[in-house]
Each structure stands twice: as C-alpha cells, then as structure tokens.
C-alpha cells in the first residue's frame, strides 16, 4: 500500500477523462421502496443526471438521515452515508468543510429535515455550506407507517391523529427563505425534465442549494400532489418559474402574477385583466428574500398556484469557503516544519528552566 | 529596615474578593512568579456561579488558591495558611476553610457598615473578637493604592482597581517572589494604555514597599525551589494542556484536526484554545447545538480528519445517538467530557466524576467505546494524545473524561520533546482489499479495525450507515447470526485495544490495602498515601488511566491486597464496575460536594482501613 500520510496524498486530484453513464451510478443493492413509490423516479432522474456533473464518482458523497428517502445513498454507486434521524445536514457540514474536493449531497424527507432535524437544516442554510440538499416531501411519515408529518395539512387524519391533526404545516420553501438560504427551488418527482433542470441549477450553485421535491407516497398518502400532475388541473395549479420571463401560467397563459400596489405580497390575476407591465418578471437573483417568500405564499391549501422551479439563487460567501480561507491564511504564516512550530507553541508563555 | 527571614517548606494562599477585584489575575501572577522561582505548585480557581453577581455579595466571591512548596506536591492544598480577603463577603465565604492560627490579610477599606450588612455581619469581625484565633493583618488596600497613584492621569475608578496589584506586591514581598515577570506582564497587558501600565506597576511597587516598611509584618518568608527534573517548564491548566495535546496529535498524525463544539462550562476553553491554532490545520466549528457539534465532527472524521468534539456531561447525553452511530460506522472520534456536578444543569462551575458510567454504558444498544481519563492538569496533554492514538489505530470513538478540577487547575508542566511524542500516522485504504472488490468491513486481524477508506479514493466507493451491516461486505443485514457476531465483534474490538499495565506504587511491598482511583483524584489520593507512609503506615496506590478497556493486569493487582478502597467524586461508579467485573469486595468511598477530596480527609479514612486491615 502506498504511504497515505494525509488526506491530500490519499486522494487523487489529477483530472480524469470521464465517460460515465447513469449505469455507473447504480449500486449493486436491490432497491427496496414500495412499488410505485415516487422515490424510484427521483433516483432514476438523479442517476441519469450525475454524469452531467463531470465529477468522478469517488468525489461524490450522498449523506442521508432516516426515513424512506434516506435509503437513497445505498442505491448510488458513489460514497455514501446513511446516518441518523435529522442529522445529515450537520454531518455533511463537517465533511464539506474539511473536504472542498468533494461534491456533497444531502437526501432527506419532510420528517427528517423539518421535524427532528429542523435545527440542523436552518443552520446549514444560514451558514450557506456547500451542500446540495434534496428534500423529498411526501407530507407523511412512510417508514414508520403513516403518521402525519410537519408538512401534512391541518386536520390530516392518520394513525396518530384519528380526529385530525391540530398543527399547521410548514411550508418548506418559506422556511428555507426565512433562514436566508441562497438557493431555493421546488420540483416534482414525476416531471423528470424539470427535476433535472433544477438539479443542474442546484449543482452549479456555490453554497447551500435547497431543493424541495414533491414526492408521492402511494402507500400512505397517495395522490398528495395529483392536482399538480393531473391533466385536468395541472396547468391552472402549477406556476413554472423561469428566470427573466413574466410569470404567467395556465394552458394559454391566462393567469399571471402581479404585485398589487400597496400590498405586501403577490397575487394571481387573469392575464386579460391586467396591463402587461403589471405582470411580475421572475428574477431569482433578487437579494431581498421577501420577493421569493411572497412567491412561496401563493399556493392555497389545495396546492392551487404552486410555483415550481428556482425561487432564489443569490451569491453569498459560503461558510466552508470562509473557514478554509482562515485556516489557509494561518497556514501561510507557518515558517518552520509542523514539529518546529509545535515546539514553539508548547514553549510559549511564561516558561522557566530547571538545571 | 531588614526583617527576619523564615524558611518554610510549603504554603497555601487563597486570594479572595469580589468578581470584579481581579483575584484570578492576581492568583495567576503570583503562581507565575512562584513557578519562576522553581517551587512546585498546584492551583485551583473557584469561580462564582453567576457571571456578574451584585458587588460585595456572597455569590459574587471569586477565589484562587495556590499551593507551593520546596518539594513535589500533588494538590492545591487542603486548607489555606493565608487568606487575602478583599471585602467582608470574601472573608465570610472563606473563613470556614481556615484552620485556627492562619493568617488573614484584610482590605479594611471595604469593611464599611453597608458592606458588612450586605453579607449579614451584625458586628464588624475586625472588632468583635471573632477573629482572635487568627493572625489578622488589617490593611487599607484601596486607600493606600489610591494615595500611591495620586497625581497620575487616571480616573479614581482605575486607581481603585489597581488595589489587586498592591495586594500582589505585598504578598510577593512577604514570600520573597521574583517580580520581573509581573512587571513585564503588566507592560504587555496594558500595552494599549500606558497610563494603566504606570498605575499598576506603581501599585505593585507600593504594596512591596509597604511590606518592607510596615511594622505589621515583622517576618518575611522564603520557600526554597523544589527538586524537579531538569528541563523547560510552564504552568498549565488542564483545558489548555488538553487542547495542546490535540494540536500535537494533529501534527504527529499528519491529519487536519476538526473540533466541533457548542459552548458549555467548563469545556469552552478547549474550543477557545483550539480556535487559536489554525496554522496547524486545526478547524474549529461552533455548532448550533451539541448534536450538530458531534455530527459535524463525525462527518469530518469520515472525510479523513482527526475529529474531536468537546463538551460536559449534558452535552455527552445529547451526543449519545451520534456516538452510537460512530460505533456502528467504526470511525475515529474523540469525545471530550469535562465533567461537572449534575444531574441536569447541576453546578456547572463545580467538579464531579459522575459521568463514568455514562461514558462506559450510556448509549442505546451494545455500543462499547474506549474511555481514557487524565490524572492531573498537565497529564491532560498526554491523555489527549493517547485518546487520539486509540481512536486512529482502532477506528473507534474514545471518551476522554476530564473534569472541572483538572480543567481549571494548574501545575508546572515539563515540556516534552516534540519528536519523542508518539507517531500517530495512519494509513488510509487506497485499493480494493479483496479479489471481489472493496470490503468496508474486512478487518485487520491484529487491531480488528476496518479500513478507513475516505471519500475521494477511486475504486473504493462504498456505503456505510447505522443499519446493521453484514460482516466483511458491510451490506445491510438482518441476519440473526450476523447481528450476534457483529455485536460481539464490536465488544472484542474495544477489548483488543493495547493499553499499558496498571502500575502500583507500593514502595515497601508490605501494604495490605490498595487505593484504586481514576481521573483527578490522583493528587489527593497520592498526597494521602505519602502522608501515611511517612508515618510508617504502608499503603499501595494504583490509578487507572484506561477505564475501557481496563489493563490486563487489573485482576492480578486487585487480588494482591486484602482490601481495595476506591475513592470517587460520585456514588461509587468505578467501584460498582470493579465489583461486577472482578468479584472483588471493593470499598467505595464517595463524596459529591462539587469539590475535590482533601488529602487530609482521605488520609484519615485510609488510616482507619490500614490499621484495621
Ligand atoms: S412508504 Fe411511501 S415513501 Fe415509503 S417507500 Fe413506500 S411509498 Fe415510498
């Protein structure tokens, strides 16, 4: 074995000609989600997208918590860690901070990220750690067999809430924006093209990229997002955000989003009833999170007017870049060998000599 | 005026005052002067629980005790020979610890009716005869300081604040301490405000001159240097030594050190210290909570760093689930627990050893880890390196059990030769370890450690996790036989760790009683044993550094003695383990007062045992 004295030496950093395909990202493990689960579609979309990254497999790491979605790393032939409930963002933060050469992805669910791990999620986002966080939101607890989750609608009847749940749900996009996440997006398991376009944007972002993926749990919460998928409703219910374009939707763009004068937020109107200049042009680079937040508040309880796409993508220094910068600056001041410097350090302060 | 000089072999001084009186600084400076002189020293600060308790009240009293001698000492001393009390609260809070005949130096300026009433003195103890049994020196410290600084361009408040330097000058004269280092220190400390350098230096010199000229102090004392091993020394606290040990472990392993921590008393100084040493490749992260701190640390370990998280008992409780994950992942992880009095918030500034069983057993499932405990402040350096050796060699979490007494106490430290420190270099896996590809749970037969295959290594892509893994392949497994095997293997892994034998100090080989200890009780136990031997009573002492695994010869050692006694600052946690493991009828001697044992109480207890053995 070569002498792998330290991290830098163990890890090959020479560029490698990559000819990877989706197949290269499939591990030898049998996929164990329920037949028909939305997770399959997401896995296939991610595996097919990975070669686009142009990053060798050994430099990609998937870290997950606990829940159905958190099985994800087992199925990716990259490095991976299936950790404990809610803690993936924390674990990934330590990894990302010490290993800038890696592309670190967090896979989590609504219970994992927003309930038990809520604290780690918001702090990872505020720090803007270089992480791609994929939150599979199925609005239910699947692995523990059907309790309501922090994104379940108020009044949800489940095994643990036979009389209906009494707590209001989180809106994950609003929450991420409240934490001033620099990249916030939403997509849907069944729309592979859209999902991959969001992954592409997330992968290109420096800092934390938060992606909510609406995912169907066909066993415990089937059809939760049908309104956004069924031909009869999807066009009127889904707002596809496109940077630089006026926000219109509906089969014939008959709906649009405006900022009513004097109001705080955004509202949906009939396109025919407003002046074209009144229609909001989507700009994901708006520094103030209030704009993206207003977008996140458009949907009603029935998911009508759900924006999908990239809500916000702004530049802010990432935690790990700053921390490594401090360490690198200090290291640059090192004059002797580490052993010599250590000797100096131990001998600093008030010392005395006994002959 | 030349005064009589008397030789002493040892002295214990306690500086006590209001939190704002600068007693920690005064004690620190006195200690430094004393160290320069070559006395052996041991110190113990005592901080008030509140950050800013109202001035002049009992909860606001802060003190610093220093024990120095012309011989090798092991503790900060049981009872002070000298108490410096800067106000009535300091007198009241500390008088109970003073033996009759002790010297008390009082700041009379603070003994006003108002201040006396604040702490419930009905009459002034200076006049009511209650201090008759002591050698009392009333000194107008504040007003003399202000007078000495008359004409200097500083505020009245700054002038009054310099009274601690007046007191230090007086004590430095009284015990014939060299003062050059204090003057140099004041130059450094107040470099930005030269007027304060002048003021504090003047106050110090005024205190010294006062001692020389006053009738009040007829005798001056000397304590000759102790015979110490030749070499370079510095005075060090346990927390600083522990942090430097981690820096050294980073240098000797060639790995970047990552410390994830959340502020908690009394462990925060480890975070503070390590955050200063970035040039050694040390990254510190103040996490959002204790769980994130250990999580980020484990993530860094996974990536090939030397991962450390530092905390106190409440934090270890929160980290438990992640430590169990590290047990399952078989990755190196150091968890520093600077123990404090519990349960719950307990007494954060007070010491205790009550986390031992939590360290050994306090996790869900069978989740064995290695446990190491330092015995003295300077020993925290070596114990940190030992924890790193075990974590890196055996790829396991290691609990490093310090405590509040070690963390804040100090002693002289013989500086080690860096090149003589253990070589901690590790080998990361770099190629598949079997014809069928990479097997993440194929073990090294000698250490039972699995390969440390860090992300970024081509060809070794693999998945690990908290679910039970099949032996060798690491694939998820619910197989009953495999689980039984893996549980036993994880236990065997810890037992396979090579640790040095337990050493026994039994100079005449005639002892029938063995005192067994662990952690910070080493000092008082050692001092008590010495005192007994000096009086012709034979006693043996052994001290465990490794609590898991225990040295192989423990059984042997225990069986050599008629009686085994285990003093601990808990309700018998080691005693219970020893009794269960070795079927030895060990006697537990316990105290949980938030304070270290005194040598004399242990001597008293042990004397009874030795005489009746
Ligand atoms: S329970 Fe629901 S989320 Fe979990 S695997 Fe089955 S369908 Fe998917």
CSV table of N, CA and C and ligand atoms in Angstrom, one decimal, chain A residues 32-39 68-69 138 140 142-143 215-220, ligand 1:
chain,number,residue,atom,x,y,z
A,32,UNK,N,-35.4,-1.0,-2.5
A,32,UNK,CA,-36.4,-1.6,-1.6
A,32,UNK,C,-37.6,-0.7,-1.3
A,33,UNK,N,-37.9,0.3,-2.1
A,33,UNK,CA,-39.0,1.1,-1.8
A,33,UNK,C,-40.3,0.4,-2.3
A,34,UNK,N,-41.5,0.8,-1.8
A,34,UNK,CA,-42.7,0.1,-2.3
A,34,UNK,C,-42.8,0.3,-3.8
A,35,UNK,N,-43.4,-0.7,-4.4
A,35,UNK,CA,-43.6,-0.5,-5.9
A,35,UNK,C,-44.5,0.7,-6.1
A,36,UNK,N,-44.1,1.6,-7.0
A,36,UNK,CA,-44.9,2.7,-7.3
A,36,UNK,C,-44.6,4.0,-6.6
A,37,UNK,N,-43.6,3.9,-5.6
A,37,UNK,CA,-43.2,5.0,-4.8
A,37,UNK,C,-42.5,6.0,-5.7
A,38,UNK,N,-42.8,7.3,-5.4
A,38,UNK,CA,-42.2,8.4,-6.2
A,38,UNK,C,-40.6,8.4,-6.1
A,39,UNK,N,-40.1,7.8,-5.1
A,39,UNK,CA,-38.6,7.8,-4.9
A,39,UNK,C,-37.9,7.1,-6.1
A,68,UNK,N,-37.9,6.9,4.5
A,68,UNK,CA,-37.8,6.1,3.2
A,68,UNK,C,-36.8,6.8,2.3
A,69,UNK,N,-36.9,8.1,2.2
A,69,UNK,CA,-36.0,8.7,1.2
A,69,UNK,C,-34.5,8.5,1.6
A,138,UNK,N,-43.2,14.2,1.0
A,138,UNK,CA,-44.4,13.4,0.7
A,138,UNK,C,-45.6,13.7,1.7
A,140,UNK,N,-46.0,13.0,4.8
A,140,UNK,CA,-46.4,11.9,5.6
A,140,UNK,C,-45.2,11.2,6.2
A,142,UNK,N,-43.6,7.8,6.2
A,142,UNK,CA,-43.8,6.5,5.5
A,142,UNK,C,-43.1,5.3,6.2
A,143,UNK,N,-41.9,5.5,6.6
A,143,UNK,CA,-41.1,4.4,7.2
A,143,UNK,C,-41.7,3.9,8.4
A,215,UNK,N,-43.0,14.5,-3.6
A,215,UNK,CA,-42.8,13.0,-3.9
A,215,UNK,C,-44.1,12.3,-3.4
A,216,UNK,N,-44.6,11.4,-4.3
A,216,UNK,CA,-45.8,10.7,-3.9
A,216,UNK,C,-45.5,9.5,-3.1
A,217,UNK,N,-46.1,9.3,-2.0
A,217,UNK,CA,-46.1,8.1,-1.2
A,217,UNK,C,-47.4,7.4,-1.5
A,218,UNK,N,-47.3,6.4,-2.4
A,218,UNK,CA,-48.5,5.8,-2.8
A,218,UNK,C,-49.1,4.9,-1.8
A,219,UNK,N,-48.4,4.6,-0.7
A,219,UNK,CA,-49.0,3.7,0.3
A,219,UNK,C,-49.7,4.5,1.4
A,220,UNK,N,-49.2,5.6,1.9
A,220,UNK,CA,-49.8,6.2,3.0
A,220,UNK,C,-50.3,7.6,2.7
C,1,LIG,S1,-43.9,4.1,2.4
C,1,LIG,FE1,-44.4,5.6,0.9
C,1,LIG,S2,-42.5,6.8,0.8
C,1,LIG,FE2,-42.0,5.0,1.8
C,1,LIG,S3,-41.3,3.6,0.2
C,1,LIG,FE3,-43.4,3.2,0.5
C,1,LIG,S4,-44.4,4.5,-1.0
C,1,LIG,FE4,-42.4,5.3,-0.8
